[in-house]
Coordinates of C-alpha atoms in Angstrom, one line a residue:
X14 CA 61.3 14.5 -34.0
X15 CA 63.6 12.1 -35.9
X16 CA 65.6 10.1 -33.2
X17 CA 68.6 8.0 -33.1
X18 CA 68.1 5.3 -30.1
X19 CA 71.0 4.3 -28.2
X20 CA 70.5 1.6 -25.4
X21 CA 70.9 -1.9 -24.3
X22 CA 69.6 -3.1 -20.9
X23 CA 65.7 -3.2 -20.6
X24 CA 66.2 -0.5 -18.1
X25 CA 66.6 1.6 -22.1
X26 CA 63.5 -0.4 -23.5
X27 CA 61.0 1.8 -21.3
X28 CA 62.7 5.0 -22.5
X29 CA 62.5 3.6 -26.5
X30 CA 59.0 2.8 -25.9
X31 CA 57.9 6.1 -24.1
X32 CA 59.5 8.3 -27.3
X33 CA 57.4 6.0 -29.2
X34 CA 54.3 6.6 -27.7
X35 CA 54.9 10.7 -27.5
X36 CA 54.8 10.5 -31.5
X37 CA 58.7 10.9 -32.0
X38 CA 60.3 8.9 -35.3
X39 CA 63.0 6.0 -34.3
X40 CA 64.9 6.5 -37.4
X41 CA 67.1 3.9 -35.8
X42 CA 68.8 1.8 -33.0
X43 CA 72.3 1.3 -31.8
X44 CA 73.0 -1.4 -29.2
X45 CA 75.8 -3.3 -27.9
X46 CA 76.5 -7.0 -29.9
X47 CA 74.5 -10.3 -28.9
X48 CA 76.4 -12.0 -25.7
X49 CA 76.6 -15.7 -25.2
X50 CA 74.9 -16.5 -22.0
X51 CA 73.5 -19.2 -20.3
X52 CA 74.7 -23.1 -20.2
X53 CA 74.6 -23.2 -23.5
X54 CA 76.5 -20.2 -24.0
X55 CA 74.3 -19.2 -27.0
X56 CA 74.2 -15.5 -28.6
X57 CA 71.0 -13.5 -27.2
X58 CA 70.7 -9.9 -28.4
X59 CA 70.3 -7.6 -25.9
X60 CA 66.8 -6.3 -24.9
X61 CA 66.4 -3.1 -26.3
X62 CA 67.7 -4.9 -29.8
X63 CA 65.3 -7.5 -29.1
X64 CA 62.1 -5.0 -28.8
X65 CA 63.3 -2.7 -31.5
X66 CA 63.5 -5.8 -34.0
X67 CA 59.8 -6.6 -33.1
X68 CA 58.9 -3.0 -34.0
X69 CA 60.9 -3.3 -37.6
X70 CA 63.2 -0.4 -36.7
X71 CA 66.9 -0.6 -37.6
X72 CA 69.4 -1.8 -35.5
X73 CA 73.0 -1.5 -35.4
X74 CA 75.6 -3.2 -32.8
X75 CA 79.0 -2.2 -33.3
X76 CA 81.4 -3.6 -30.9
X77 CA 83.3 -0.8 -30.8
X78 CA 81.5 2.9 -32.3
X79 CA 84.6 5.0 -31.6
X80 CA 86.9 2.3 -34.0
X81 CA 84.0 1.7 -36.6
X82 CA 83.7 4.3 -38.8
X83 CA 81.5 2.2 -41.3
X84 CA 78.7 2.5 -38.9
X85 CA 79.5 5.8 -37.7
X86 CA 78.6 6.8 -41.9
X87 CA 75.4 4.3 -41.7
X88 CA 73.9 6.3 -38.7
X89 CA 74.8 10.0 -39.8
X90 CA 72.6 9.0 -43.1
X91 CA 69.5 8.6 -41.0
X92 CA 69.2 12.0 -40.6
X93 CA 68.4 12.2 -37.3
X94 CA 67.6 15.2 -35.6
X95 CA 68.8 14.7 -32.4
X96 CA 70.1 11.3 -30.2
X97 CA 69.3 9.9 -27.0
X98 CA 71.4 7.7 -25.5
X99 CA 69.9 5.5 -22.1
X100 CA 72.8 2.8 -21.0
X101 CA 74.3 1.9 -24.2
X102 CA 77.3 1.1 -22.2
X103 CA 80.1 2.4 -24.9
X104 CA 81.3 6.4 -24.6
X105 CA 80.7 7.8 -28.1
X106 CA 83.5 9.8 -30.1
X107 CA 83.5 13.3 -30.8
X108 CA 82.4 12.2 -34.6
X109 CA 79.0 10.6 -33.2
X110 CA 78.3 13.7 -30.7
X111 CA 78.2 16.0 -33.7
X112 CA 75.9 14.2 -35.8
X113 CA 72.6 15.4 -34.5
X114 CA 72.1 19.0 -35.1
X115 CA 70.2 19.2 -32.0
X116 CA 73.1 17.2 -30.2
X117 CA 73.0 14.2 -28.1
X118 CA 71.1 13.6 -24.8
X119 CA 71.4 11.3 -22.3
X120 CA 69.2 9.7 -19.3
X121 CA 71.3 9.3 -16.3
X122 CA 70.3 7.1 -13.2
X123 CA 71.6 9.5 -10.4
X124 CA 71.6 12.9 -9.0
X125 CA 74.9 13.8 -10.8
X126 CA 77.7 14.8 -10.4
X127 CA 76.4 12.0 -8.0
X128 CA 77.7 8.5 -9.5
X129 CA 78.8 8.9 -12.7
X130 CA 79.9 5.7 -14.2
X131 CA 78.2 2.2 -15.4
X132 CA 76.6 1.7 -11.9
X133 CA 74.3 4.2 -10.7
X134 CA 71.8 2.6 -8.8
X135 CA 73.7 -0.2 -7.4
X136 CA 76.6 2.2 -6.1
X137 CA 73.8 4.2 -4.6
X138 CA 71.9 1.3 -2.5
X139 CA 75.5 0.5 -1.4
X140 CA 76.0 3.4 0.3
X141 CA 73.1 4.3 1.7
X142 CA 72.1 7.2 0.1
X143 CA 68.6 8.5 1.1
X144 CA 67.6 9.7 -2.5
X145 CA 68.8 9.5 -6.1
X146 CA 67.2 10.1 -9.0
X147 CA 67.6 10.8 -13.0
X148 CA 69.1 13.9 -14.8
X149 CA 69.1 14.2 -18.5
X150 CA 72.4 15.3 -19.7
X151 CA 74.1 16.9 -22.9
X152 CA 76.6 14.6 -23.7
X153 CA 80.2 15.3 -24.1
X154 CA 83.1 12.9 -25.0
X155 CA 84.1 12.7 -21.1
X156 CA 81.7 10.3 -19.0
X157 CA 78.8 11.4 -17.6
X158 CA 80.6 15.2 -17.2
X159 CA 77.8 17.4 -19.4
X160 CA 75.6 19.9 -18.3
X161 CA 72.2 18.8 -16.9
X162 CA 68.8 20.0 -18.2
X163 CA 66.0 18.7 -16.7
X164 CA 66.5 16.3 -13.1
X165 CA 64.0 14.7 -10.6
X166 CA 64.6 13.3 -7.4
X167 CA 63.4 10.0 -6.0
X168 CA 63.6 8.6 -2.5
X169 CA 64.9 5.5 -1.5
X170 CA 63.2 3.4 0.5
X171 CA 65.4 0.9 3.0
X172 CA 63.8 -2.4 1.7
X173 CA 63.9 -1.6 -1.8
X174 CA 66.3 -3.5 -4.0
X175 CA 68.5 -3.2 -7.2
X176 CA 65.6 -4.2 -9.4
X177 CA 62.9 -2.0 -7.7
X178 CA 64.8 0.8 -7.7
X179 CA 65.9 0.1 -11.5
X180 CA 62.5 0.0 -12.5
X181 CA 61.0 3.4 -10.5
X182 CA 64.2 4.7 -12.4
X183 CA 63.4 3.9 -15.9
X184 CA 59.6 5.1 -15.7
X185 CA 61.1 8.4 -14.5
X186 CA 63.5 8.4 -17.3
X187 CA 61.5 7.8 -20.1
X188 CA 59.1 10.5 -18.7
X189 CA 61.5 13.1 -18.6
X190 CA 63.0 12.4 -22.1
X191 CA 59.6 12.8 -22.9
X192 CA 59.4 16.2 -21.2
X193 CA 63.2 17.6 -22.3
X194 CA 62.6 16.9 -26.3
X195 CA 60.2 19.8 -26.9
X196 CA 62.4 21.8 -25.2
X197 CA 65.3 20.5 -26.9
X198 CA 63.3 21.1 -30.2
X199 CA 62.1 24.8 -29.3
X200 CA 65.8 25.9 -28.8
X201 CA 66.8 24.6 -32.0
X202 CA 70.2 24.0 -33.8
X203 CA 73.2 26.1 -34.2
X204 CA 76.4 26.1 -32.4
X205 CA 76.4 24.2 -29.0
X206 CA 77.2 26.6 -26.7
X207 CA 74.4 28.6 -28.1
X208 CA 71.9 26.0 -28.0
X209 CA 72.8 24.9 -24.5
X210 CA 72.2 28.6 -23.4
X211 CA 69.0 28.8 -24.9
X212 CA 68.6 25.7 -22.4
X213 CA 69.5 26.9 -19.8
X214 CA 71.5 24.0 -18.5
X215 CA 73.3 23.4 -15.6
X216 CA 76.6 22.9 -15.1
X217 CA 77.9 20.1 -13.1
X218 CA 79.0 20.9 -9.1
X219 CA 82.5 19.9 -8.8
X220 CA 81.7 18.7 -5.2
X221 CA 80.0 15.5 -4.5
X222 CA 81.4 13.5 -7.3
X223 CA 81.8 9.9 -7.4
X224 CA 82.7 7.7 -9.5
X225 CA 80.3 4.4 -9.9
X226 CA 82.5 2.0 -11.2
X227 CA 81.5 -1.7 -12.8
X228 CA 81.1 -4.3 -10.0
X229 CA 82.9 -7.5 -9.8
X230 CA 82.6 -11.0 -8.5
X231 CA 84.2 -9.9 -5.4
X232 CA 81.4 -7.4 -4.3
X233 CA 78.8 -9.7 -4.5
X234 CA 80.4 -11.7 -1.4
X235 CA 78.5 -10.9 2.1
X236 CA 80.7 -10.8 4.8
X237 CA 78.8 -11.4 8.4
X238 CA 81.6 -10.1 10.2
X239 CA 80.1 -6.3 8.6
X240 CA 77.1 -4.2 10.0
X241 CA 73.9 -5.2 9.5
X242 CA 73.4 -2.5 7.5
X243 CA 76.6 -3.1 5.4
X244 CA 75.4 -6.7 4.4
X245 CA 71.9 -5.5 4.2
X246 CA 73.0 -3.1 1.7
X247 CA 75.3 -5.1 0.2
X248 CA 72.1 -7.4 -0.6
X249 CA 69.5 -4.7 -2.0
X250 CA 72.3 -3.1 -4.2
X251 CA 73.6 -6.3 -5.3
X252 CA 70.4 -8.0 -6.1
X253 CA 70.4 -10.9 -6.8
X254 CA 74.0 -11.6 -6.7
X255 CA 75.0 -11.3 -3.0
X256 CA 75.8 -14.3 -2.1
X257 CA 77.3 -16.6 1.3
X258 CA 79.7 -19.7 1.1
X259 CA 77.3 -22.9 1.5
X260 CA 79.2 -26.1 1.5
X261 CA 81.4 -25.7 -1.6
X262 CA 78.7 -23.5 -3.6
X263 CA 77.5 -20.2 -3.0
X264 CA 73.6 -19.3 -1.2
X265 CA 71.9 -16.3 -2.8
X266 CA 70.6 -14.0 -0.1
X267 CA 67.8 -12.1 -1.9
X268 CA 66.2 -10.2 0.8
X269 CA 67.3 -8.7 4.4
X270 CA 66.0 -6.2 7.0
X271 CA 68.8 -4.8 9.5
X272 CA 67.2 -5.2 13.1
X273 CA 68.4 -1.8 14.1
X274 CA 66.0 0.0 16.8
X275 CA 66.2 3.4 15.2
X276 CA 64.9 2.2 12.2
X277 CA 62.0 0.2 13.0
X278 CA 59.9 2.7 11.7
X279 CA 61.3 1.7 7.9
X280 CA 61.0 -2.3 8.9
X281 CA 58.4 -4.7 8.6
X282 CA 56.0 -4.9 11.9
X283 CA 57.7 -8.3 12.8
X284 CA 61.1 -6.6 12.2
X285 CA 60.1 -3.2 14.1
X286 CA 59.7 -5.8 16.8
X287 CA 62.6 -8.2 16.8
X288 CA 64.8 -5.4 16.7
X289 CA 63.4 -4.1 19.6
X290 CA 64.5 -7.1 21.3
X291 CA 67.7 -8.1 19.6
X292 CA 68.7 -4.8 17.9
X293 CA 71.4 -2.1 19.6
X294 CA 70.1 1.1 20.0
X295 CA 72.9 2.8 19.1
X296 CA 73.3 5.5 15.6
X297 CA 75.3 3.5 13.7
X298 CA 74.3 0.1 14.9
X299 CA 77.8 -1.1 15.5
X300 CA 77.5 -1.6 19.7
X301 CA 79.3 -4.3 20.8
X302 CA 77.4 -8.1 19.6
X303 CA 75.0 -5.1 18.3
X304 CA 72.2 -6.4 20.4
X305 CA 70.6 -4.8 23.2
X306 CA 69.0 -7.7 24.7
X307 CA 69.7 -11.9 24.3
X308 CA 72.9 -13.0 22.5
X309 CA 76.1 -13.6 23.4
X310 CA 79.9 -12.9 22.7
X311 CA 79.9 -16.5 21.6
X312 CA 77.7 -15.9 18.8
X313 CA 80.0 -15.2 16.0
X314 CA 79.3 -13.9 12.9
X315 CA 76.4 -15.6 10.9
X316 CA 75.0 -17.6 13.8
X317 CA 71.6 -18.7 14.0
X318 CA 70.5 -16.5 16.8
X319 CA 66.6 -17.2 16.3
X320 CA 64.1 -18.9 13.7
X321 CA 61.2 -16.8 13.2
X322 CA 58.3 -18.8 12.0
X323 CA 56.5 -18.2 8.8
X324 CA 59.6 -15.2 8.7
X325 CA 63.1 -15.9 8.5
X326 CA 65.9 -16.5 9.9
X327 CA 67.8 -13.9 12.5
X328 CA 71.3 -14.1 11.5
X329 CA 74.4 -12.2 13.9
X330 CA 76.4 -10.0 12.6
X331 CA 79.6 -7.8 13.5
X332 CA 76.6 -5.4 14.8
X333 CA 73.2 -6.2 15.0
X334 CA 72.0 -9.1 14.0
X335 CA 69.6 -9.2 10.5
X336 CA 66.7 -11.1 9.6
X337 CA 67.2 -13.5 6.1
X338 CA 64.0 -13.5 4.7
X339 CA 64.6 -14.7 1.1
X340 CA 67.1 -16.9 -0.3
X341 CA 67.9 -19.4 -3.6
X342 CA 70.0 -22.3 -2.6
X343 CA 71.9 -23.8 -5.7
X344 CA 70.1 -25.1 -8.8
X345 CA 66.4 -24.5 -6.4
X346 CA 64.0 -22.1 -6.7
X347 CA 64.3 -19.0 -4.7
X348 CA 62.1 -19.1 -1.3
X349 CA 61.2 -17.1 1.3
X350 CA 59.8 -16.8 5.0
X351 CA 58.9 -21.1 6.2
X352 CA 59.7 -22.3 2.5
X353 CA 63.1 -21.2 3.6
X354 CA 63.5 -22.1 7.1
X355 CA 62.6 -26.0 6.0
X356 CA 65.0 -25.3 2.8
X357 CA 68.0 -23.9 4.8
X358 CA 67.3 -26.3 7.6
X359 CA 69.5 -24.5 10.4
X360 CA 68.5 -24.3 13.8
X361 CA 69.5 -21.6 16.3
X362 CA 73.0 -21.6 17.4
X363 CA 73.8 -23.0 13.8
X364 CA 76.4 -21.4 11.0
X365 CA 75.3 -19.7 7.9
X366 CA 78.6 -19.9 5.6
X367 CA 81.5 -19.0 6.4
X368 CA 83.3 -15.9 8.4
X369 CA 86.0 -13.8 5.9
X370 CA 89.1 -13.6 8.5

């Protein structure tokens, strides 16, 4: 098929290269404008607009698609038959939708009408959620509100991170993309509501919905006065942003486990057994100090309660305590388990940065 690319993040860059690979035509690529970044603030194109410039395809960024109608002529020559849009990051106008005669389709990273919004698979590790997954979705002007075709569910492991997760998530889109255009090919053009039919598509639940919206400087600060599996959370979902005061810069904490008893079985072997001895056994791990054994009521919030060599760090909480296993103090390298300990240099009955009143 002849297909109109719409992405930005690498996340998109495994979908682009998947249609590739099944034989499909990139008759062209829309991403969002270079950014400065770095020090030096200089203008870096994004990735997908990086590797579609190494294949030779053509590439257009319009800062804004809905105002630039210019573009909106340049990509409705290509002819393509149908587009696929994987975090482009801009909603497209009701002008763009209509292009494709086969209509516009895009890869969602959740279970929707399960975060819908910019952040998927952050707002998911944030709240726990045991599963997510991806859907592929007709698009309509509204965001992330179309009927789903084709969805696959994913579990999510308690020690798995933003990036991990990101990365399961993309194979699994670009695989279903590869699965939905045949069928999207086989129903044919005509009048949406006919073709959708011919789908068989599912409408959206109006239960469950949430709405993941863009995450800010403010979220990425770790309270110690939360659960351990708030900041724990907090960490995988935000990684690697989360971050603690330390002196007047900020320490990146880049890898956690809760020490919760009734989830050793989800923990590392040396956290299944510190959290036998320093984890509460109750459901939610919020008990009192949150420790079942050792402790104290003196040991506020982001105290040192133990160095674990070769491991970490076990760090108090407002529940039960957590172990810090990987960290990047400012302008080093990021380090982990006795690198760590000897980087950090805190003993037990020390502060890690600072308690939020």
């Amino acid at each position: 098929m002849k297909v109109l690319f719409w992405g930005t993040p690498a996340y998109a860059v495994v979908s682009l290269e998947a249609l590739r690979q099944a034989g499909h035509s990139i008759v062209g690529v829309v991403s969002q404008p270079d950014r400065r970044r770095g020090r030096g603030k200089a203008l870096v194109p994004s990735p997908v607009k990086q590797r579609a410039l190494e294949l030779g395809l053509p590439v257009f960024t319009p800062e804004r698609i809905r105002r630039d109608l210019a573009c909106q002529h340049e990509l409705a020559a290509l002819g393509a038959e149908v587009s696929v849009v994987v975090a482009f990051g801009q909603i497209l106008p009701p002008a763009v939708l209509s292009q494709p005669p086969l209509g516009c389709w895009n890869g969602h990273g959740s279970l929707l009408p399960r975060w819908r919004g910019a952040a998927p698979i952050q707002w998911a590790l944030l709240e726990g959620d045991a599963e997510t997954g991806v859907g592929i979705m007709a698009m309509e002007e509204g965001l992330d509100t179309g009927p789903v075709l084709l969805e696959r569910r994913l579990a999510i492991p308690l020690l798995q991170n933003a990036g991990q997760l990101s990365e399961r998530l993309a194979c699994l889109t670009g695989e279903l993309l590869v699965e939905a255009l045949p069928l999207i090919e086989a129903a044919g053009a005509g009048p949406e509501p006919d073709r959708l039919a011919r789908l068989g598509v599912r409408a959206q639940a109006v239960e469950g919905l949430s709405h993941a919206r863009q995450l800010t400087k403010e979220d990425t600060r770790v309270d110690w006065s939360d659960t351990a599996l708030a900041i724990h959370r907090r960490v995988m979902g935000l990684h690697p942003n989360a971050s603690c005061p330390w002196g007047s810069e900020r320490l990146k904490l880049l890898a956690t486990e809760p020490l919760v008893a009734r989830l050793a079985d989800q923990l590392t072997p040396v956290s299944a057994a510190l959290a036998a001895r320093w984890g509460s056994s109750a459901r939610d791990g919020t008990a009192a100090h949150g420790c079942s054994a050792g402790g104290s009521p003196a040991d506020g919030p982001g105290t040192v309660l133990e160095v674990v060599e070769g491991e970490g760090l076990v760090l108090a909480t407002g529940g039960c305590p957590v172990l810090l296993r990987q960290a990047q103090l400012p302008g080093r390298r990021p380090s982990e388990g006795q690198a760590l300990i000897q980087q950090l240099g805190l003993v037990a009955g020390d502060r890690i940065g600072a308690n939020t009143p």
